[in-house]
Amino acid sequence: MAEPAQAPSSEAPQPEAPKAEEVPKPDEPTTPIQELWAAAKAQSHPEIWGVTLADPATHVPSQIVLQKYLNAKDGDIVKAKEQLIQTLEWRAKIQPLELIKKSFSKTKFEGLGYVTQYYASDEKATEENPEAKEVFTWNIYGGVKSIDDTFGNLEEFINWRVALMELAVQELSLPTATKPITADWDPYKIFQVHDYKSLSFLRQSPQVKAASTETIRVFATAYPELLKEKFFVNVPVIMGFMYGVMKLFVAPKTIKKFHPMSNGGALAKEFGESKVSGLGEKLPTEYGGKGADLKAQGKGPAVE
């Protein structure tokens, strides 16, 4: 027996409602810088280079720090985030700002590192005009009295070297900066000078090789986009080894900022186009300038 035909349903099928356009929630990152900020907030350590990180939308110092990580990786947010997290973990462990307060061995480190700063027309730079100041770090490895003492304890040497770098970063005045940076404009960088006078014999030293390798590795990770130019003066044969190590850890665009020089006395001539007028003349006399020696015009980590 045939079943009766089913009566049509009185409830007609409803057309599917159009999907609302997905919009990010207010607390979700909307830009690469905000994404880096979100990654930073998830870490236990809140500070980089003296800047306590905050929302970069309203906190210029944080924008500068986070933009440097993005610039270092040419805009690759995944790589920038990875390096940022590595830096925060490293700073949580090492506590670089505490190393500045520490006194190091006078026998091992006195006279080996200085920080200097030079101002345009002898007028101090302001937060609105950061280009009016140039900051230098000087590593005077020609002053090493004993390879075993200075380089033998790798952790101690790295701590001293980090303290010197943190002193230089302080001179950039990042916590009070008021001008954001971009991928193309960033005056918050440091000149570095490494003087290897009389140190050609170091090429055979395993302690020096270990210290150089670890310094390059640490600085490549924890201090991105802080180098303006780097000058290796009075260079010995050891530079062949060091350049090989640098290529392992340092980006090619950073390697291009490295300048080996056989004569340290010609260094001042390299700064003819600096925005700090007469910068070359302000350097110490042994580097071709007319300024006082580094001990008189510079500062470094405290020694016992």
PDB file of N, CA, C and O in Angstrom, residues 72-73 83 192 212-221 223-225 227 230 232 242-258:
ATOM      1  N   ALA A  72      66.039  44.571  12.492  1.00  0.00           N
ATOM      2  CA  ALA A  72      67.160  43.622  12.457  1.00  0.00           C
ATOM      3  C   ALA A  72      66.839  42.407  11.596  1.00  0.00           C
ATOM      4  O   ALA A  72      67.735  41.798  11.005  1.00  0.00           O
ATOM      5  N   LYS A  73      65.574  42.061  11.533  1.00  0.00           N
ATOM      6  CA  LYS A  73      65.138  40.892  10.752  1.00  0.00           C
ATOM      7  C   LYS A  73      64.432  41.296   9.468  1.00  0.00           C
ATOM      8  O   LYS A  73      63.699  40.512   8.877  1.00  0.00           O
ATOM      9  N   GLN A  83      63.937  36.511  18.365  1.00  0.00           N
ATOM     10  CA  GLN A  83      65.103  37.198  18.923  1.00  0.00           C
ATOM     11  C   GLN A  83      64.717  38.034  20.137  1.00  0.00           C
ATOM     12  O   GLN A  83      65.463  38.100  21.117  1.00  0.00           O
ATOM     13  N   GLN A 192      81.662  51.825  17.363  1.00  0.00           N
ATOM     14  CA  GLN A 192      82.543  50.980  18.167  1.00  0.00           C
ATOM     15  C   GLN A 192      83.940  50.976  17.565  1.00  0.00           C
ATOM     16  O   GLN A 192      84.092  50.898  16.340  1.00  0.00           O
ATOM     17  N   SER A 212      86.095  35.881  22.079  1.00  0.00           N
ATOM     18  CA  SER A 212      85.616  36.564  20.874  1.00  0.00           C
ATOM     19  C   SER A 212      84.348  35.915  20.338  1.00  0.00           C
ATOM     20  O   SER A 212      83.380  36.590  19.987  1.00  0.00           O
ATOM     21  N   THR A 213      84.356  34.589  20.281  1.00  0.00           N
ATOM     22  CA  THR A 213      83.201  33.862  19.762  1.00  0.00           C
ATOM     23  C   THR A 213      81.958  34.109  20.608  1.00  0.00           C
ATOM     24  O   THR A 213      80.872  34.388  20.090  1.00  0.00           O
ATOM     25  N   GLU A 214      82.110  34.038  21.923  1.00  0.00           N
ATOM     26  CA  GLU A 214      80.956  34.221  22.800  1.00  0.00           C
ATOM     27  C   GLU A 214      80.468  35.668  22.782  1.00  0.00           C
ATOM     28  O   GLU A 214      79.257  35.918  22.801  1.00  0.00           O
ATOM     29  N   THR A 215      81.379  36.638  22.722  1.00  0.00           N
ATOM     30  CA  THR A 215      80.982  38.042  22.660  1.00  0.00           C
ATOM     31  C   THR A 215      80.175  38.319  21.398  1.00  0.00           C
ATOM     32  O   THR A 215      79.115  38.971  21.433  1.00  0.00           O
ATOM     33  N   ILE A 216      80.649  37.823  20.280  1.00  0.00           N
ATOM     34  CA  ILE A 216      79.951  38.020  19.009  1.00  0.00           C
ATOM     35  C   ILE A 216      78.565  37.389  19.055  1.00  0.00           C
ATOM     36  O   ILE A 216      77.572  37.980  18.616  1.00  0.00           O
ATOM     37  N   ARG A 217      78.472  36.189  19.611  1.00  0.00           N
ATOM     38  CA  ARG A 217      77.184  35.490  19.688  1.00  0.00           C
ATOM     39  C   ARG A 217      76.198  36.259  20.568  1.00  0.00           C
ATOM     40  O   ARG A 217      75.038  36.486  20.176  1.00  0.00           O
ATOM     41  N   VAL A 218      76.651  36.675  21.748  1.00  0.00           N
ATOM     42  CA  VAL A 218      75.778  37.380  22.685  1.00  0.00           C
ATOM     43  C   VAL A 218      75.301  38.703  22.102  1.00  0.00           C
ATOM     44  O   VAL A 218      74.113  39.039  22.139  1.00  0.00           O
ATOM     45  N   PHE A 219      76.230  39.466  21.532  1.00  0.00           N
ATOM     46  CA  PHE A 219      75.872  40.796  21.049  1.00  0.00           C
ATOM     47  C   PHE A 219      74.980  40.724  19.814  1.00  0.00           C
ATOM     48  O   PHE A 219      74.114  41.583  19.617  1.00  0.00           O
ATOM     49  N   ALA A 220      75.177  39.716  18.983  1.00  0.00           N
ATOM     50  CA  ALA A 220      74.325  39.567  17.807  1.00  0.00           C
ATOM     51  C   ALA A 220      72.880  39.291  18.209  1.00  0.00           C
ATOM     52  O   ALA A 220      71.947  39.709  17.528  1.00  0.00           O
ATOM     53  N   THR A 221      72.688  38.610  19.333  1.00  0.00           N
ATOM     54  CA  THR A 221      71.343  38.276  19.802  1.00  0.00           C
ATOM     55  C   THR A 221      70.723  39.389  20.632  1.00  0.00           C
ATOM     56  O   THR A 221      69.571  39.774  20.426  1.00  0.00           O
ATOM     57  N   TYR A 223      71.745  42.709  21.276  1.00  0.00           N
ATOM     58  CA  TYR A 223      71.895  44.145  20.994  1.00  0.00           C
ATOM     59  C   TYR A 223      71.714  44.440  19.506  1.00  0.00           C
ATOM     60  O   TYR A 223      72.578  45.036  18.868  1.00  0.00           O
ATOM     61  N   PRO A 224      70.580  44.065  18.922  1.00  0.00           N
ATOM     62  CA  PRO A 224      70.385  44.288  17.484  1.00  0.00           C
ATOM     63  C   PRO A 224      70.197  45.768  17.144  1.00  0.00           C
ATOM     64  O   PRO A 224      69.627  46.536  17.915  1.00  0.00           O
ATOM     65  N   GLU A 225      70.684  46.147  15.983  1.00  0.00           N
ATOM     66  CA  GLU A 225      70.476  47.486  15.435  1.00  0.00           C
ATOM     67  C   GLU A 225      70.956  48.599  16.367  1.00  0.00           C
ATOM     68  O   GLU A 225      70.397  49.690  16.384  1.00  0.00           O
ATOM     69  N   LEU A 227      74.451  49.123  16.393  1.00  0.00           N
ATOM     70  CA  LEU A 227      75.753  49.454  15.828  1.00  0.00           C
ATOM     71  C   LEU A 227      75.608  50.405  14.647  1.00  0.00           C
ATOM     72  O   LEU A 227      74.869  50.131  13.698  1.00  0.00           O
ATOM     73  N   LYS A 230      81.655  50.043  12.898  1.00  0.00           N
ATOM     74  CA  LYS A 230      82.634  49.405  13.779  1.00  0.00           C
ATOM     75  C   LYS A 230      84.005  49.450  13.121  1.00  0.00           C
ATOM     76  O   LYS A 230      84.173  48.985  11.990  1.00  0.00           O
ATOM     77  N   PHE A 232      88.008  48.424  13.344  1.00  0.00           N
ATOM     78  CA  PHE A 232      89.063  47.599  13.920  1.00  0.00           C
ATOM     79  C   PHE A 232      90.387  48.261  13.540  1.00  0.00           C
ATOM     80  O   PHE A 232      90.771  48.249  12.361  1.00  0.00           O
ATOM     81  N   MET A 242      88.464  36.170  13.453  1.00  0.00           N
ATOM     82  CA  MET A 242      87.291  36.862  13.966  1.00  0.00           C
ATOM     83  C   MET A 242      86.241  37.092  12.877  1.00  0.00           C
ATOM     84  O   MET A 242      85.048  36.963  13.117  1.00  0.00           O
ATOM     85  N   TYR A 243      86.685  37.429  11.675  1.00  0.00           N
ATOM     86  CA  TYR A 243      85.724  37.638  10.598  1.00  0.00           C
ATOM     87  C   TYR A 243      85.004  36.342  10.265  1.00  0.00           C
ATOM     88  O   TYR A 243      83.815  36.345   9.919  1.00  0.00           O
ATOM     89  N   GLY A 244      85.707  35.224  10.370  1.00  0.00           N
ATOM     90  CA  GLY A 244      85.061  33.940  10.130  1.00  0.00           C
ATOM     91  C   GLY A 244      83.956  33.675  11.135  1.00  0.00           C
ATOM     92  O   GLY A 244      82.874  33.198  10.782  1.00  0.00           O
ATOM     93  N   VAL A 245      84.205  34.001  12.411  1.00  0.00           N
ATOM     94  CA  VAL A 245      83.198  33.808  13.448  1.00  0.00           C
ATOM     95  C   VAL A 245      82.036  34.770  13.244  1.00  0.00           C
ATOM     96  O   VAL A 245      80.867  34.404  13.389  1.00  0.00           O
ATOM     97  N   MET A 246      82.345  36.005  12.904  1.00  0.00           N
ATOM     98  CA  MET A 246      81.286  37.005  12.719  1.00  0.00           C
ATOM     99  C   MET A 246      80.282  36.574  11.647  1.00  0.00           C
ATOM    100  O   MET A 246      79.084  36.784  11.787  1.00  0.00           O
ATOM    101  N   LYS A 247      80.775  35.969  10.608  1.00  0.00           N
ATOM    102  CA  LYS A 247      79.893  35.559   9.514  1.00  0.00           C
ATOM    103  C   LYS A 247      78.913  34.476   9.960  1.00  0.00           C
ATOM    104  O   LYS A 247      77.873  34.278   9.329  1.00  0.00           O
ATOM    105  N   LEU A 248      79.237  33.773  11.053  1.00  0.00           N
ATOM    106  CA  LEU A 248      78.346  32.736  11.556  1.00  0.00           C
ATOM    107  C   LEU A 248      77.158  33.321  12.315  1.00  0.00           C
ATOM    108  O   LEU A 248      76.067  32.757  12.313  1.00  0.00           O
ATOM    109  N   PHE A 249      77.376  34.459  12.978  1.00  0.00           N
ATOM    110  CA  PHE A 249      76.354  34.998  13.866  1.00  0.00           C
ATOM    111  C   PHE A 249      75.787  36.346  13.425  1.00  0.00           C
ATOM    112  O   PHE A 249      74.689  36.711  13.836  1.00  0.00           O
ATOM    113  N   VAL A 250      76.525  37.093  12.648  1.00  0.00           N
ATOM    114  CA  VAL A 250      76.154  38.469  12.336  1.00  0.00           C
ATOM    115  C   VAL A 250      75.578  38.562  10.929  1.00  0.00           C
ATOM    116  O   VAL A 250      76.093  37.953   9.989  1.00  0.00           O
ATOM    117  N   ALA A 251      74.507  39.337  10.778  1.00  0.00           N
ATOM    118  CA  ALA A 251      73.850  39.496   9.486  1.00  0.00           C
ATOM    119  C   ALA A 251      74.781  40.157   8.477  1.00  0.00           C
ATOM    120  O   ALA A 251      75.590  41.008   8.845  1.00  0.00           O
ATOM    121  N   PRO A 252      74.691  39.780   7.194  1.00  0.00           N
ATOM    122  CA  PRO A 252      75.557  40.374   6.163  1.00  0.00           C
ATOM    123  C   PRO A 252      75.488  41.897   6.122  1.00  0.00           C
ATOM    124  O   PRO A 252      76.493  42.565   5.898  1.00  0.00           O
ATOM    125  N   LYS A 253      74.287  42.477   6.360  1.00  0.00           N
ATOM    126  CA  LYS A 253      74.186  43.931   6.320  1.00  0.00           C
ATOM    127  C   LYS A 253      74.952  44.578   7.467  1.00  0.00           C
ATOM    128  O   LYS A 253      75.377  45.728   7.360  1.00  0.00           O
ATOM    129  N   THR A 254      75.143  43.828   8.561  1.00  0.00           N
ATOM    130  CA  THR A 254      75.933  44.345   9.676  1.00  0.00           C
ATOM    131  C   THR A 254      77.422  44.206   9.390  1.00  0.00           C
ATOM    132  O   THR A 254      78.218  45.092   9.734  1.00  0.00           O
ATOM    133  N   ILE A 255      77.807  43.113   8.761  1.00  0.00           N
ATOM    134  CA  ILE A 255      79.211  42.913   8.395  1.00  0.00           C
ATOM    135  C   ILE A 255      79.712  44.078   7.545  1.00  0.00           C
ATOM    136  O   ILE A 255      80.867  44.494   7.639  1.00  0.00           O
ATOM    137  N   LYS A 256      78.827  44.638   6.729  1.00  0.00           N
ATOM    138  CA  LYS A 256      79.221  45.749   5.861  1.00  0.00           C
ATOM    139  C   LYS A 256      79.604  46.995   6.653  1.00  0.00           C
ATOM    140  O   LYS A 256      80.239  47.904   6.122  1.00  0.00           O
ATOM    141  N   LYS A 257      79.215  47.045   7.922  1.00  0.00           N
ATOM    142  CA  LYS A 257      79.543  48.195   8.763  1.00  0.00           C
ATOM    143  C   LYS A 257      80.918  48.067   9.408  1.00  0.00           C
ATOM    144  O   LYS A 257      81.349  48.956  10.135  1.00  0.00           O
ATOM    145  N   PHE A 258      81.610  46.946   9.161  1.00  0.00           N
ATOM    146  CA  PHE A 258      82.899  46.693   9.795  1.00  0.00           C
ATOM    147  C   PHE A 258      84.031  47.226   8.922  1.00  0.00           C
ATOM    148  O   PHE A 258      84.065  46.966   7.725  1.00  0.00           O
TER     149      PHE A 258
END
